[in-house]
Coordinates of N, CA, C and O in Angstrom, one line a residue:
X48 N -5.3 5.4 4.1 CA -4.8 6.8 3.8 C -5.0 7.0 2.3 O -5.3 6.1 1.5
X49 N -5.0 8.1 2.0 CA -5.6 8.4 0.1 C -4.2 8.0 -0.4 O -4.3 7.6 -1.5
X50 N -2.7 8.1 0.3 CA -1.7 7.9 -0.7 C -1.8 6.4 -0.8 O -1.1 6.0 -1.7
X51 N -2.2 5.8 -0.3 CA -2.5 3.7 -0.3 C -3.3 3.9 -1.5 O -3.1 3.6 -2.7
X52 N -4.4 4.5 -1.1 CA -5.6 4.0 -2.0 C -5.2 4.8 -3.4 O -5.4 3.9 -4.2
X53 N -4.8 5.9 -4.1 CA -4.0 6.0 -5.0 C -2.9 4.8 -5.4 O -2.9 4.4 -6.6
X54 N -2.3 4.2 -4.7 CA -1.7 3.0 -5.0 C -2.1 1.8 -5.3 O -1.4 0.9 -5.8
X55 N -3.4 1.8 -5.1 CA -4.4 0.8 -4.9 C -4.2 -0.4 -4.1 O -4.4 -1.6 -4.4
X56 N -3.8 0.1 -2.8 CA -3.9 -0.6 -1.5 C -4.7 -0.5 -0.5 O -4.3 -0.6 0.6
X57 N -5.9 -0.4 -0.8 CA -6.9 0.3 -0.1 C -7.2 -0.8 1.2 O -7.6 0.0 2.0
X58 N -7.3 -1.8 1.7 CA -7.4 -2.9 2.6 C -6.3 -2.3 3.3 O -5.3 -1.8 2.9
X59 N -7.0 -2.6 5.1 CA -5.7 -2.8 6.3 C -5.7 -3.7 5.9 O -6.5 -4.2 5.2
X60 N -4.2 -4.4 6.6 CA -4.1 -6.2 7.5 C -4.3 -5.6 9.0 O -4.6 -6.5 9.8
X61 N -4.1 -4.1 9.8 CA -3.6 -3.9 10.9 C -2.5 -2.8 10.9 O -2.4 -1.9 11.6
X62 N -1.9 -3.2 9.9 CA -0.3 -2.5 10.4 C 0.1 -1.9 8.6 O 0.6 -0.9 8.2
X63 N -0.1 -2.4 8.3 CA 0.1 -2.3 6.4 C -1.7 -2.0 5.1 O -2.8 -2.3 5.2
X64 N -0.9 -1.1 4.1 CA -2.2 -1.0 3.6 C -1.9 -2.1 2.4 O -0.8 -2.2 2.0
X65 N -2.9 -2.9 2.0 CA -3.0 -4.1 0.7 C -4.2 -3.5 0.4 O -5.2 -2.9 0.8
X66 N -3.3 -4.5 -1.3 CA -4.6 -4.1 -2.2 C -5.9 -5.5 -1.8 O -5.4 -6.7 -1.8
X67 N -7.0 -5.4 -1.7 CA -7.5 -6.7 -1.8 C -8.3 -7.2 -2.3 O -9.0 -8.2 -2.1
X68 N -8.4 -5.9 -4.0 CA -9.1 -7.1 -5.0 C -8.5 -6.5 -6.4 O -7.6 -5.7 -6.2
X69 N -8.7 -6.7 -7.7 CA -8.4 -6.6 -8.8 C -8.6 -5.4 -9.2 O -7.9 -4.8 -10.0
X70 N -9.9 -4.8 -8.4 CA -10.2 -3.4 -9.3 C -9.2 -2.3 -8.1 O -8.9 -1.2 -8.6
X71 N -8.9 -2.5 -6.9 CA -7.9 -1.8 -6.6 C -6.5 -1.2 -7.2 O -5.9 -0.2 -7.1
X72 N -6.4 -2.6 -7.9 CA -4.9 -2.5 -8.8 C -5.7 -1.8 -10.2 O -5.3 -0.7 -10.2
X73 N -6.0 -2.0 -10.6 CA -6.6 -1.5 -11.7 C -7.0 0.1 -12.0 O -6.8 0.9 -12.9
X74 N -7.7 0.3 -10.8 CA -8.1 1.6 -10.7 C -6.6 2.9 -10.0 O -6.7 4.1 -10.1
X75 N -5.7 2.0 -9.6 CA -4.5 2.4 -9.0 C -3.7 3.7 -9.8 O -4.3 4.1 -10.8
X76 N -2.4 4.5 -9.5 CA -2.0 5.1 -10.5 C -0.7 4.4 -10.6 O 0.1 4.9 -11.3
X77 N -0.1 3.1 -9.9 CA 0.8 2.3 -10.4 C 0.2 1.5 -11.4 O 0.9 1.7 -12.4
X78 N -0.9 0.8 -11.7 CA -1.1 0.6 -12.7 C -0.8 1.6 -14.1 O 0.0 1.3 -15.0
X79 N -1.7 2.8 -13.8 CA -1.3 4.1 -15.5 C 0.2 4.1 -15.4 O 0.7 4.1 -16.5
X80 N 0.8 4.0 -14.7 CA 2.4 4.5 -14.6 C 3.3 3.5 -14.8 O 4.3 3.7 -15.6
X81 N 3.1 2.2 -13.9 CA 4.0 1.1 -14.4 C 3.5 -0.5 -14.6 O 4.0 -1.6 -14.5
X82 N 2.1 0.1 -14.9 CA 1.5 -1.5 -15.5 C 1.3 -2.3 -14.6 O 1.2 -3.5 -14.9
X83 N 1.3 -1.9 -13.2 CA 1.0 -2.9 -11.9 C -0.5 -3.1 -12.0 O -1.2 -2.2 -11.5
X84 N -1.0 -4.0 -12.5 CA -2.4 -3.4 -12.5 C -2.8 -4.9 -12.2 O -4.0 -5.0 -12.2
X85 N -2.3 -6.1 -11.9 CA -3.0 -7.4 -11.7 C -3.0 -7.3 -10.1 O -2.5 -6.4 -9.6
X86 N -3.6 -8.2 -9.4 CA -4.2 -8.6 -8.1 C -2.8 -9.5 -7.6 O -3.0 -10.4 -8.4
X87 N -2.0 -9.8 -7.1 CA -0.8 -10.8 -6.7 C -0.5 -10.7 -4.8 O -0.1 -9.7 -4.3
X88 N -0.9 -11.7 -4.1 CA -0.8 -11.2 -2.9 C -0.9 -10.7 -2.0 O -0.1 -11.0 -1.1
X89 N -2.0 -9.6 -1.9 CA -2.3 -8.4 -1.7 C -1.6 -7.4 -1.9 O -1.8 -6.4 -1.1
X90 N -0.4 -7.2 -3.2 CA -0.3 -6.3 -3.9 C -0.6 -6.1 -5.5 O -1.3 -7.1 -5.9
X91 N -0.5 -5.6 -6.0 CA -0.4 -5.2 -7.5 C 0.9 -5.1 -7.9 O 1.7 -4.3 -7.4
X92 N 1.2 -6.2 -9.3 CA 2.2 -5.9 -10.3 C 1.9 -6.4 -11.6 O 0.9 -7.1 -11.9
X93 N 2.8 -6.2 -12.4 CA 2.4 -6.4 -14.0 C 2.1 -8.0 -13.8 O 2.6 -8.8 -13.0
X94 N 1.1 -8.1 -14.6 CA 0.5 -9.4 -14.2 C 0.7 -10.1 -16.3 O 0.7 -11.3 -16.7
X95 N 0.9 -8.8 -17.0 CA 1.1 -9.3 -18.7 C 1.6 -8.3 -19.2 O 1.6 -7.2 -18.7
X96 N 2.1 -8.7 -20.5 CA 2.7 -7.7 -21.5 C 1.5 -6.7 -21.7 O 1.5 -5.7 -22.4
X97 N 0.4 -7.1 -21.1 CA -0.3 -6.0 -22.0 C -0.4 -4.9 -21.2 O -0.5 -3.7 -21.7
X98 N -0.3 -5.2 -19.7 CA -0.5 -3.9 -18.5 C 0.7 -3.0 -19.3 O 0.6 -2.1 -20.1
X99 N 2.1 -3.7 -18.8 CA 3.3 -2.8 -19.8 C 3.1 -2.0 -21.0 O 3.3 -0.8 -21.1
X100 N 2.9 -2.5 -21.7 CA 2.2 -1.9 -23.3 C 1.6 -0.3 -22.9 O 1.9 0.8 -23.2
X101 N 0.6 -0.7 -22.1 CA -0.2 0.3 -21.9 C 0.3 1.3 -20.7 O -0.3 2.3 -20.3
X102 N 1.1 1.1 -20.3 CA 1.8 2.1 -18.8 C 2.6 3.6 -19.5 O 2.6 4.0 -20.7
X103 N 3.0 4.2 -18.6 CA 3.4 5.8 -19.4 C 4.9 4.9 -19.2 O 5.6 4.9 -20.2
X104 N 5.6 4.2 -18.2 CA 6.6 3.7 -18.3 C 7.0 3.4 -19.8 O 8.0 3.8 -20.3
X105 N 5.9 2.4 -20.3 CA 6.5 2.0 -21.6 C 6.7 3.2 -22.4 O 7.9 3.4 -22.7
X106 N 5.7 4.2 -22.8 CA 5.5 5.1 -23.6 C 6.3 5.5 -23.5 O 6.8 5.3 -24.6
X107 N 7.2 6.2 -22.6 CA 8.2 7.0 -22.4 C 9.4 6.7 -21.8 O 10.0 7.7 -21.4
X108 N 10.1 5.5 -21.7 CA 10.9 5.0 -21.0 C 10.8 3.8 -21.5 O 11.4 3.1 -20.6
X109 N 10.5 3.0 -22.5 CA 10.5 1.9 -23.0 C 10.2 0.5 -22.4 O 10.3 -0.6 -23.0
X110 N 9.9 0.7 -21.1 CA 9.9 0.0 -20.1 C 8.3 -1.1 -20.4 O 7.2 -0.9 -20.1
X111 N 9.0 -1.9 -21.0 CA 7.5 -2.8 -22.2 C 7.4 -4.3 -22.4 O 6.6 -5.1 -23.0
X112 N 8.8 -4.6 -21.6 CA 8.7 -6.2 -21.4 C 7.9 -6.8 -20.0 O 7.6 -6.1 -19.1
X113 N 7.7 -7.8 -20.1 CA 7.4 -8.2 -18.8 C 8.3 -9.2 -18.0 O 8.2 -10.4 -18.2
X114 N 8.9 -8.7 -17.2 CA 10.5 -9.8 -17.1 C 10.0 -10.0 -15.1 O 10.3 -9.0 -14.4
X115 N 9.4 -10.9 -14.4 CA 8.8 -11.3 -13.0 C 8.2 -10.6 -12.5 O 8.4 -10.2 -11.4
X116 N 7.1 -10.1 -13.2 CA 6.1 -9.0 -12.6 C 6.3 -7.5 -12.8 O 5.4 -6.7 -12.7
X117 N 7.4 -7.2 -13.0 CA 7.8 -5.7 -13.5 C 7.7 -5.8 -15.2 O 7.9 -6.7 -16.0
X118 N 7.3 -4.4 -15.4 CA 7.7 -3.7 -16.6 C 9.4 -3.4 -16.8 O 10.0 -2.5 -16.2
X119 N 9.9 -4.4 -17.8 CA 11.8 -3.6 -18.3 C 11.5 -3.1 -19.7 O 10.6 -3.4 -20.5
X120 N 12.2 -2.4 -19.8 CA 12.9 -2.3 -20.8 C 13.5 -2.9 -21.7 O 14.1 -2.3 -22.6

């Protein structure tokens, strides 16, 4: 569906949409937004300080550490 692939979950398994490669996450708008931008699982999450850095999360919400795959504050 376009709201997955905006997410960058573009792969079925069947029943669920996953991301199933790097530039999924990457190209995603959770990446711009909260720095999920690494490949983990067949999802996307902050994979380094630097996705955080660069997220509107950080910019605007401070949200710029990398504390188990999320962007904190």
């Amino acid at each position: 569906s376009a709201m997955c692939a905006r997410q960058g979950y573009c792969s079925s398994d069947g029943h669920f949409c996953r991301a199933a490669t790097a530039a999924h996450c990457t190209a995603s708008s959770r990446c711009k937004a909260f720095g999920e931008c690494q490949l983990a699982g067949g999802a996307c999450e902050a994979g380094n300080e630097d996705d955080c850095l660069a997220s509107f999360a950080c910019k605007v919400g401070g949200a710029c550490k990398l504390v188990g795959g999320v962007c904190q504050p």
